[in-house]
Amino acid sequence: MKCHLKSLFAARLALASASLAMVPAPAVAQTSDYLQCVPYAREMSGIQIYGDARTWWDQANGEYARGQRPQKGAVMVFKPHRNMHLGHVAYVSEVVDSRTVRLTHANWSEINGQRGQVERDVPAIDVSPNNDWSEVRVWYHSIGAPGGTHWPLHGFIYADGQISSGSRPQMQRATPRERGPIRAKSSSEFENAFAKLEFEDAFAKFSR
């Protein structure tokens, strides 16, 4: 029974990965400004939460609807993990299917040797066994594919009027198939953490 479940899970992830090969390449917005994920996600979503990304989930309690299903216009909230001590937030620009979304976010990949860049409509894949969006793999510009790390999520924060508490957005099953930037100062700790994580993700991908 366990072998059957593992095979089924692997097959579903394979279908989600296959769907990524059938969509256009993600867009990159090269900028000389250093952009942090928090103000960019706030600008894109309209969700008025301030402070480090790791505080967004708790701050949203009682102010915005939260949930475990992706919705276009929502903010995906990452838990602190490994060297990413401050967490991360990303705007959901598209829901592709039950296992795949596209993110528009800042300060994730290093692009042309620079941190704090914007990536638009990049894929993120749900790799949780129960399809509950508790873990995702995220696209890295440097390797042209989702990295190997399974990033833990708190869930999604929904913008005002977007979704009511307790409701679930309808999504199709996985099948094979801007606004102005806000400037922020670079954080050396943040840069070093992501530099190490990006290298480890690339190593994990190509060492399999």
Coordinates of C-alpha atoms in Angstrom, one line a residue:
M1 CA 0.0 0.0 0.0
K2 CA 2.8 2.4 0.9
C3 CA 4.6 1.6 -2.4
H4 CA 1.4 2.3 -4.3
L5 CA 0.9 5.7 -2.5
K6 CA 4.5 6.7 -3.2
S7 CA 4.1 5.7 -6.9
L8 CA 0.9 7.7 -7.1
F9 CA 2.5 10.8 -5.5
A10 CA 5.5 10.5 -7.8
A11 CA 3.2 10.3 -10.9
R12 CA 1.3 13.4 -9.8
L13 CA 4.5 15.4 -9.4
A14 CA 5.7 14.2 -12.8
L15 CA 2.5 15.5 -14.3
A16 CA 3.0 18.8 -12.6
S17 CA 6.6 19.0 -13.8
A18 CA 5.5 18.1 -17.3
S19 CA 3.0 21.0 -17.3
L20 CA 5.9 23.4 -16.7
A21 CA 7.6 22.3 -19.9
M22 CA 4.6 23.4 -21.9
V23 CA 4.3 27.0 -20.6
P24 CA 6.4 30.0 -21.7
A25 CA 9.7 30.8 -20.0
P26 CA 9.4 33.1 -16.9
A27 CA 10.0 36.8 -17.3
V28 CA 12.7 38.7 -15.5
A29 CA 12.6 42.4 -14.7
Q30 CA 16.2 43.6 -14.5
T31 CA 16.6 46.6 -12.3
S32 CA 19.5 48.5 -10.7
D33 CA 17.4 48.9 -7.5
Y34 CA 17.6 46.4 -4.7
L35 CA 14.0 45.2 -4.1
Q36 CA 13.0 43.3 -0.9
C37 CA 10.2 40.7 -1.1
V38 CA 7.9 42.4 1.5
P39 CA 7.3 45.8 0.0
Y40 CA 7.0 44.3 -3.5
A41 CA 4.4 41.7 -2.3
R42 CA 2.5 44.5 -0.5
E43 CA 2.5 46.7 -3.6
M44 CA 1.4 43.9 -5.9
S45 CA -1.4 42.5 -3.7
G46 CA -2.6 45.5 -1.8
I47 CA -2.3 43.6 1.4
Q48 CA -1.3 46.2 4.0
I49 CA 1.0 44.3 6.3
Y50 CA 4.4 45.5 7.3
G51 CA 7.4 43.9 9.0
D52 CA 9.6 40.9 8.1
A53 CA 8.0 38.2 5.9
R54 CA 8.1 35.7 8.8
T55 CA 5.6 37.9 10.7
W56 CA 3.0 38.2 8.0
W57 CA 1.1 35.0 8.8
D58 CA 0.4 36.0 12.4
Q59 CA -0.2 39.6 11.5
A60 CA -2.9 38.6 9.0
N61 CA -4.9 36.7 11.7
G62 CA -8.1 38.6 12.2
E63 CA -7.3 41.2 9.5
Y64 CA -7.3 39.1 6.3
A65 CA -8.6 35.7 5.3
R66 CA -6.0 32.9 5.3
G67 CA -6.0 29.5 3.9
Q68 CA -4.1 26.6 2.3
R69 CA -5.3 26.9 -1.3
P70 CA -3.7 29.2 -3.8
Q71 CA -5.7 32.0 -5.4
K72 CA -4.7 34.5 -8.0
G73 CA -3.9 37.8 -6.2
A74 CA -3.1 36.1 -2.9
V75 CA 0.3 36.2 -1.1
M76 CA 2.2 32.9 -0.6
V77 CA 3.9 33.0 2.9
F78 CA 7.0 31.0 3.4
K79 CA 8.2 29.9 6.8
P80 CA 11.8 30.6 7.9
H81 CA 13.8 27.6 6.7
R82 CA 17.5 26.9 6.9
N83 CA 19.4 30.1 6.2
M84 CA 16.3 32.0 5.2
H85 CA 15.7 33.3 8.7
L86 CA 13.4 36.2 7.7
G87 CA 11.0 34.1 5.7
H88 CA 9.7 35.1 2.3
V89 CA 6.5 36.3 0.7
A90 CA 5.4 36.1 -3.0
Y91 CA 2.5 37.3 -5.0
V92 CA 0.5 34.6 -6.8
S93 CA 0.0 35.8 -10.4
E94 CA -1.6 32.7 -11.7
V95 CA -3.0 29.3 -10.6
V96 CA -2.1 26.8 -13.3
D97 CA -3.6 23.7 -11.7
S98 CA -3.9 21.9 -8.4
R99 CA -0.2 21.5 -8.1
T100 CA 1.3 24.5 -9.9
V101 CA 1.1 28.3 -9.5
R102 CA 3.1 31.2 -11.0
L103 CA 4.7 33.7 -8.6
T104 CA 5.7 37.3 -9.2
H105 CA 8.2 38.2 -6.4
A106 CA 11.4 40.0 -5.6
N107 CA 14.7 39.1 -4.1
W108 CA 14.7 35.3 -4.7
S109 CA 17.1 34.4 -7.5
E110 CA 20.4 36.1 -8.2
I111 CA 20.2 37.5 -11.8
N112 CA 23.2 38.7 -13.7
G113 CA 25.2 38.7 -10.5
Q114 CA 22.6 40.9 -8.7
R115 CA 20.3 40.3 -5.8
G116 CA 17.0 42.1 -5.2
Q117 CA 15.7 41.5 -8.6
V118 CA 12.1 40.9 -9.7
E119 CA 10.9 37.6 -11.4
R120 CA 7.5 37.5 -13.0
D121 CA 5.3 34.5 -13.5
V122 CA 7.8 31.9 -12.3
P123 CA 6.6 28.4 -11.5
A124 CA 6.2 27.0 -8.0
I125 CA 5.2 23.4 -7.5
D126 CA 3.3 21.9 -4.5
V127 CA 5.3 18.9 -3.4
S128 CA 3.4 18.1 -0.3
P129 CA 2.1 14.4 -0.1
N130 CA -1.5 15.5 0.6
N131 CA -1.6 18.4 -2.0
D132 CA -2.2 20.8 0.8
W133 CA 0.5 23.4 -0.2
S134 CA 2.6 22.9 2.9
E135 CA 5.8 22.5 0.8
V136 CA 6.8 23.9 -2.5
R137 CA 9.7 23.9 -4.9
V138 CA 10.4 27.3 -6.5
W139 CA 12.0 28.3 -9.8
Y140 CA 15.6 29.5 -9.8
H141 CA 16.8 31.7 -12.6
S142 CA 20.4 30.4 -12.4
I143 CA 19.5 26.8 -13.2
G144 CA 16.4 27.5 -15.3
A145 CA 14.3 25.1 -13.3
P146 CA 12.7 24.7 -9.8
G147 CA 15.3 24.1 -7.2
G148 CA 15.6 20.9 -5.1
T149 CA 14.7 22.4 -1.7
H150 CA 11.2 21.7 -0.4
W151 CA 10.3 25.1 1.1
P152 CA 7.7 24.9 4.0
L153 CA 4.7 27.3 3.8
H154 CA 2.4 28.8 6.3
G155 CA -0.2 29.1 3.5
F156 CA -1.8 32.0 1.6
I157 CA -3.1 35.4 2.7
Y158 CA -6.1 36.6 0.6
A159 CA -6.6 40.2 -0.4
D160 CA -9.8 42.0 0.8
G161 CA -12.9 40.8 -1.0
Q162 CA -11.0 38.1 -2.8
I163 CA -12.1 35.1 -0.8
S164 CA -14.2 34.5 2.3
S165 CA -13.0 32.5 5.3
G166 CA -13.6 28.7 4.9
S167 CA -14.2 28.8 1.1
R168 CA -11.9 27.0 -1.3
P169 CA -11.0 28.3 -4.8
Q170 CA -11.9 25.9 -7.6
M171 CA -8.9 24.7 -9.6
Q172 CA -8.4 22.3 -12.5
R173 CA -6.5 19.1 -11.8
A174 CA -2.9 18.9 -13.0
T175 CA -2.5 17.6 -16.5
P176 CA 0.5 17.3 -18.8
R177 CA 0.5 20.3 -20.4
E178 CA 3.4 45.6 -12.7
R179 CA 3.4 47.8 -10.8
G180 CA 6.2 50.3 -9.9
P181 CA 9.0 48.9 -7.8
I182 CA 9.6 50.0 -4.2
R183 CA 13.3 50.6 -3.3
A184 CA 14.9 49.0 -0.3
K185 CA 18.4 48.7 1.0
S186 CA 20.4 45.6 0.6
S187 CA 20.9 43.3 3.6
S188 CA 24.2 41.5 3.5
E189 CA 22.8 38.7 5.8
F190 CA 19.8 38.2 3.5
E191 CA 22.1 38.2 0.4
N192 CA 24.5 35.7 1.8
A193 CA 21.7 33.4 3.0
F194 CA 20.1 33.3 -0.5
A195 CA 23.4 32.9 -2.2
K196 CA 24.1 29.7 -0.2
L197 CA 20.5 28.4 -0.7
E198 CA 20.6 28.9 -4.4
F199 CA 23.9 27.0 -4.7
E200 CA 22.5 24.2 -2.6
D201 CA 19.4 24.0 -4.7
A202 CA 21.4 23.8 -7.9
F203 CA 23.6 21.1 -6.3
A204 CA 20.5 19.1 -5.2
K205 CA 18.9 19.3 -8.6
F206 CA 22.0 18.0 -10.5
S207 CA 23.2 15.5 -8.0
R208 CA 20.1 13.3 -8.3

